[in-house]
Short mmCIF file of C-alpha atoms in Angstrom, two decimals:
data_model
loop_
_atom_site.label_atom_id
_atom_site.label_comp_id
_atom_site.label_asym_id
_atom_site.label_seq_id
_atom_site.Cartn_x
_atom_site.Cartn_y
_atom_site.Cartn_z
CA UNK V 1 20.78 -14.96 14.97
CA UNK V 2 19.74 -13.70 11.54
CA UNK V 3 16.29 -12.22 11.07
CA UNK V 4 13.98 -14.47 9.01
CA UNK V 5 12.45 -13.09 5.80
CA UNK V 6 9.01 -14.07 7.12
CA UNK V 7 8.16 -14.93 10.72
CA UNK V 8 4.60 -15.99 11.53
CA UNK V 9 3.59 -16.78 15.08
CA UNK V 10 0.24 -17.97 16.47
CA UNK V 11 -1.53 -16.51 13.43
CA UNK V 12 -5.33 -16.66 13.59
CA UNK V 13 -7.99 -15.67 11.09
CA UNK V 14 -11.74 -16.26 10.96
CA UNK V 15 -14.38 -15.38 8.39
CA UNK V 16 -17.56 -15.11 10.44
CA UNK V 17 -17.82 -18.30 12.48
CA UNK V 18 -15.38 -20.18 10.23
CA UNK V 19 -11.92 -20.36 11.76
CA UNK V 20 -9.60 -20.50 8.76
CA UNK V 21 -6.20 -20.16 10.48
CA UNK V 22 -5.83 -21.69 13.91
CA UNK V 23 -2.52 -20.65 15.43
CA UNK V 24 0.02 -20.92 12.60
CA UNK V 25 3.75 -20.81 13.42
CA UNK V 26 6.08 -20.65 10.43
CA UNK V 27 9.25 -18.91 9.38
CA UNK V 28 10.97 -18.53 6.01
CA UNK V 29 14.67 -17.68 5.87
CA UNK V 30 16.18 -15.33 3.28
CA UNK V 31 17.05 -17.33 0.16
CA UNK V 32 14.74 -20.18 1.18
CA UNK V 33 11.94 -21.68 -0.90
CA UNK V 34 9.01 -22.93 1.19
CA UNK V 35 6.13 -24.72 -0.54
CA UNK V 36 2.79 -24.87 1.26
CA UNK V 37 0.57 -27.79 0.26
CA UNK V 38 -2.76 -29.13 1.48
CA UNK V 39 -6.38 -29.71 0.49
CA UNK V 40 -8.63 -26.89 -0.71
CA UNK V 41 -10.01 -24.92 2.21
CA UNK V 42 -7.05 -25.69 4.48
CA UNK V 43 -6.14 -22.00 4.81
CA UNK V 44 -3.09 -21.90 2.51
CA UNK V 45 -4.09 -18.87 0.44
CA UNK V 46 -5.38 -16.99 3.50
CA UNK V 47 -2.02 -17.57 5.18
CA UNK V 48 -0.21 -16.13 2.17
CA UNK V 49 -2.55 -13.13 1.99
CA UNK V 50 -1.93 -12.36 5.67
CA UNK V 51 1.81 -11.98 4.97
CA UNK V 52 1.30 -8.72 3.06
CA UNK V 53 -1.93 -7.86 4.87
CA UNK V 54 -4.31 -8.46 1.97
CA UNK V 55 -6.16 -10.20 4.78
CA UNK V 56 -6.08 -8.70 8.28
CA UNK V 57 -5.19 -11.35 10.91
CA UNK V 58 -7.42 -11.66 13.98
CA UNK V 59 -4.56 -12.66 16.24
CA UNK V 60 -0.87 -13.51 16.34
CA UNK V 61 1.86 -11.70 14.45
CA UNK V 62 3.49 -11.56 11.04
CA UNK V 63 6.95 -10.08 10.62
CA UNK V 64 8.57 -9.48 7.26
CA UNK V 65 12.29 -8.75 7.48
CA UNK V 66 11.80 -8.11 11.19
CA UNK V 67 9.01 -5.57 10.65
CA UNK V 68 5.66 -6.32 12.31
CA UNK V 69 3.15 -5.93 9.47
CA UNK V 70 0.13 -5.73 11.79
CA UNK V 71 1.63 -2.81 13.74
CA UNK V 72 -0.57 0.27 13.09
CA UNK V 73 2.64 2.31 12.65
CA UNK V 74 4.00 -0.05 10.00
CA UNK V 75 4.66 1.65 6.63
CA UNK V 76 2.58 -0.90 4.77
CA UNK V 77 3.10 0.64 1.32
CA UNK V 78 6.85 0.66 1.88
CA UNK V 79 6.80 -2.92 3.09
CA UNK V 80 4.68 -4.13 0.17
CA UNK V 81 7.28 -2.74 -2.22
CA UNK V 82 9.66 -5.40 -0.91
CA UNK V 83 7.15 -8.23 -1.49
CA UNK V 84 6.24 -9.52 -4.95
CA UNK V 85 2.90 -11.34 -5.19
CA UNK V 86 1.73 -13.58 -8.01
CA UNK V 87 -1.89 -14.75 -7.96
CA UNK V 88 -3.83 -17.54 -9.67
CA UNK V 89 -5.37 -14.99 -12.04
CA UNK V 90 -2.80 -12.91 -13.84
CA UNK V 91 -4.28 -9.48 -12.98
CA UNK V 92 -2.67 -7.77 -15.99
CA UNK V 93 -4.22 -4.55 -17.30
CA UNK V 94 -5.89 -5.61 -20.54
CA UNK V 95 -5.78 -2.13 -22.11
CA UNK V 96 -2.00 -1.79 -21.64
CA UNK V 97 0.82 -3.46 -23.53
CA UNK V 98 2.99 -5.95 -21.69
CA UNK V 99 5.76 -3.34 -21.43
CA UNK V 100 3.33 -0.76 -19.98
CA UNK V 101 2.05 -3.37 -17.50
CA UNK V 102 5.62 -3.73 -16.26
CA UNK V 103 6.44 -0.01 -16.09
CA UNK V 104 3.33 1.56 -14.56
CA UNK V 105 4.01 0.65 -10.91
CA UNK V 106 7.73 1.24 -11.27
CA UNK V 107 7.05 4.81 -12.36
CA UNK V 108 4.16 5.59 -9.99
CA UNK V 109 5.34 3.78 -6.87
CA UNK V 110 9.13 3.68 -7.19
CA UNK V 111 9.27 7.00 -9.12
CA UNK V 112 11.65 5.57 -11.71
CA UNK V 113 12.11 7.49 -14.95
CA UNK V 114 10.44 6.14 -18.08
CA UNK V 115 13.82 5.10 -19.51
CA UNK V 116 14.89 3.28 -16.33
CA UNK V 117 11.51 1.62 -15.93
CA UNK V 118 11.53 0.38 -19.53
CA UNK V 119 15.09 -0.92 -19.22
CA UNK V 120 14.23 -2.86 -16.05
CA UNK V 121 10.97 -4.10 -17.63
CA UNK V 122 12.81 -5.42 -20.69
CA UNK V 123 15.47 -7.10 -18.53
CA UNK V 124 12.74 -8.91 -16.59
CA UNK V 125 10.79 -9.89 -19.70
CA UNK V 126 14.05 -11.44 -20.90
CA UNK V 127 14.36 -13.31 -17.58
CA UNK V 128 10.98 -14.97 -18.11
CA UNK V 129 11.48 -15.63 -21.81
CA UNK V 130 9.13 -12.91 -23.12
CA UNK V 131 11.60 -10.40 -24.58
CA UNK V 132 9.73 -10.50 -27.89
CA UNK V 133 6.32 -9.79 -26.31
CA UNK V 134 6.91 -6.28 -24.93
CA UNK V 135 4.54 -4.70 -27.46
CA UNK V 136 1.83 -7.36 -27.21
CA UNK V 137 -1.38 -7.01 -25.21
CA UNK V 138 -2.44 -9.57 -22.58
CA UNK V 139 -5.26 -10.92 -24.77
CA UNK V 140 -2.66 -11.84 -27.40
CA UNK V 141 -0.76 -14.06 -24.94
CA UNK V 142 -1.41 -17.61 -23.81
CA UNK V 143 -2.24 -18.18 -20.14
CA UNK V 144 1.31 -19.31 -19.45
CA UNK V 145 2.73 -16.21 -21.12
CA UNK V 146 0.36 -13.99 -19.13
CA UNK V 147 1.48 -15.60 -15.88
CA UNK V 148 5.14 -15.20 -16.85
CA UNK V 149 4.43 -11.53 -17.62
CA UNK V 150 2.81 -11.19 -14.17
CA UNK V 151 5.94 -12.70 -12.58
CA UNK V 152 8.14 -10.30 -14.58
CA UNK V 153 5.97 -7.39 -13.41
CA UNK V 154 6.57 -8.39 -9.78
CA UNK V 155 10.30 -8.81 -10.38
CA UNK V 156 10.52 -5.35 -11.99
CA UNK V 157 9.73 -3.87 -8.57
CA UNK V 158 12.98 -5.42 -7.21
CA UNK V 159 11.27 -7.37 -4.39
CA UNK V 160 13.20 -9.03 -1.59
CA UNK V 161 10.79 -11.94 -1.50
CA UNK V 162 8.08 -13.44 -3.68
CA UNK V 163 4.72 -14.92 -2.70
CA UNK V 164 3.04 -17.27 -5.18
CA UNK V 165 -0.60 -18.25 -4.67
CA UNK V 166 -1.19 -21.35 -6.79
CA UNK V 167 0.40 -19.66 -9.82
CA UNK V 168 -0.33 -22.57 -12.18
CA UNK V 169 -3.86 -23.57 -11.11
CA UNK V 170 -5.60 -21.51 -13.81
CA UNK V 171 -3.39 -22.85 -16.60
CA UNK V 172 -3.88 -25.64 -19.11
CA UNK V 173 -1.61 -28.56 -18.16
CA UNK V 174 0.73 -28.05 -21.13
CA UNK V 175 1.41 -24.45 -20.06
CA UNK V 176 2.23 -25.25 -16.42
CA UNK V 177 5.82 -26.26 -17.18
CA UNK V 178 6.86 -22.90 -18.62
CA UNK V 179 5.75 -21.05 -15.47
CA UNK V 180 7.41 -23.58 -13.15
CA UNK V 181 10.62 -23.24 -15.20
CA UNK V 182 10.69 -19.49 -14.45
CA UNK V 183 10.11 -20.20 -10.76
CA UNK V 184 12.90 -22.80 -10.78
CA UNK V 185 15.33 -20.25 -12.20
CA UNK V 186 14.29 -17.69 -9.55
CA UNK V 187 14.94 -20.26 -6.82
CA UNK V 188 18.35 -21.00 -8.37
CA UNK V 189 19.14 -17.26 -8.23
CA UNK V 190 18.45 -17.32 -4.49
CA UNK V 191 15.07 -15.54 -4.45
CA UNK V 192 13.18 -16.00 -1.18
CA UNK V 193 9.89 -17.66 -2.12
CA UNK V 194 6.76 -18.82 -0.33
CA UNK V 195 4.68 -20.88 -2.74
CA UNK V 196 1.18 -22.28 -2.29
CA UNK V 197 1.02 -25.04 -4.87
CA UNK V 198 -0.57 -28.30 -6.00
CA UNK V 199 2.53 -29.16 -8.06
CA UNK V 200 4.13 -31.91 -5.97
CA UNK V 201 6.96 -32.48 -8.46
CA UNK V 202 7.95 -28.82 -8.20
CA UNK V 203 7.77 -28.92 -4.40
CA UNK V 204 9.91 -32.06 -4.28
CA UNK V 205 12.52 -30.63 -6.63
CA UNK V 206 12.74 -26.94 -5.67
CA UNK V 207 11.55 -26.46 -2.09
CA UNK V 208 13.94 -26.30 0.84
CA UNK V 209 10.98 -27.09 3.06
CA UNK V 210 7.45 -28.34 2.47
CA UNK V 211 4.63 -27.35 4.84
CA UNK V 212 1.47 -29.46 4.85
CA UNK V 213 -1.63 -27.63 6.10
CA UNK V 214 -5.03 -29.03 6.91
CA UNK V 215 -7.93 -27.54 8.83
CA UNK V 216 -6.17 -24.21 9.33
CA UNK V 217 -3.14 -25.74 11.02
CA UNK V 218 0.38 -26.83 10.09
CA UNK V 219 0.19 -30.61 10.34
CA UNK V 220 3.72 -31.39 9.20
CA UNK V 221 6.75 -29.48 7.92
CA UNK V 222 10.25 -30.43 6.87
CA UNK V 223 12.50 -31.22 3.91
CA UNK V 224 10.62 -32.43 0.80
CA UNK V 225 12.17 -35.89 1.05
CA UNK V 226 10.64 -36.29 4.52
CA UNK V 227 7.22 -34.66 4.09
CA UNK V 228 6.58 -35.98 0.57
CA UNK V 229 8.69 -39.13 0.75
CA UNK V 230 8.00 -40.52 4.23
CA UNK V 231 5.44 -38.36 6.04
CA UNK V 232 4.91 -39.11 9.73
CA UNK V 233 1.31 -37.86 9.98
CA UNK V 234 -1.64 -39.95 8.77
CA UNK V 235 -3.37 -36.85 7.35
CA UNK V 236 -0.32 -36.05 5.23
CA UNK V 237 -0.11 -39.62 3.94
CA UNK V 238 -3.82 -39.62 3.11
CA UNK V 239 -3.58 -36.30 1.22
CA UNK V 240 -0.51 -37.37 -0.77
CA UNK V 241 -2.08 -40.71 -1.62
CA UNK V 242 -5.12 -38.88 -2.97
CA UNK V 243 -3.10 -36.33 -4.92
CA UNK V 244 -0.44 -38.63 -6.32
CA UNK V 245 -2.76 -41.42 -7.44
CA UNK V 246 -4.98 -39.11 -9.51
#
């Protein structure tokens, strides 16, 4: 049996008395795109942040490529190099050009030469349609361009899988499409992706599986046609009705 890219079992997380994750079981295969949907406060972002230990789980286990991330002996820095993460906010360094934003971690973390780092940066800017913006600064870019630059920065580190935490939620509606187009092309290239999103059209079109979370639990999971088209759980139906009629 092949090792999953991500394997989460009985994952638990509380903030004070608030139990945010209540025994999550979920796996993501290599080359698979899994979209996680659900109401605000359902634990989606916390789940994603537990995968690369930005949040420390209280119980259960998370394995990435077969490596237990919560193991005290785990080489967390090494593991994080294999995981790209794209947040709601773009987290670009405002004082650096787009090209420098894409080369700094390559050079410091991966120890690539300046020439190699710049070559890889330019290739990835091309991938996201920003080849002409290498010399620009983040403030000179639209929100959609900043998010595409943030995706390119993650890709420049040659990750084995990508985590997206509501990558379009901070964008104006007309800029959402350009970011989703980049994510579509990554999926088509076979990138392993776990995506927390409110974009139901994207989930329906691109995901191999959709996971609906509510109250810190996985309520329903399966192919998009099932979960989004004919959900079996009343809570899923209620959520979709609310989201799709607005």
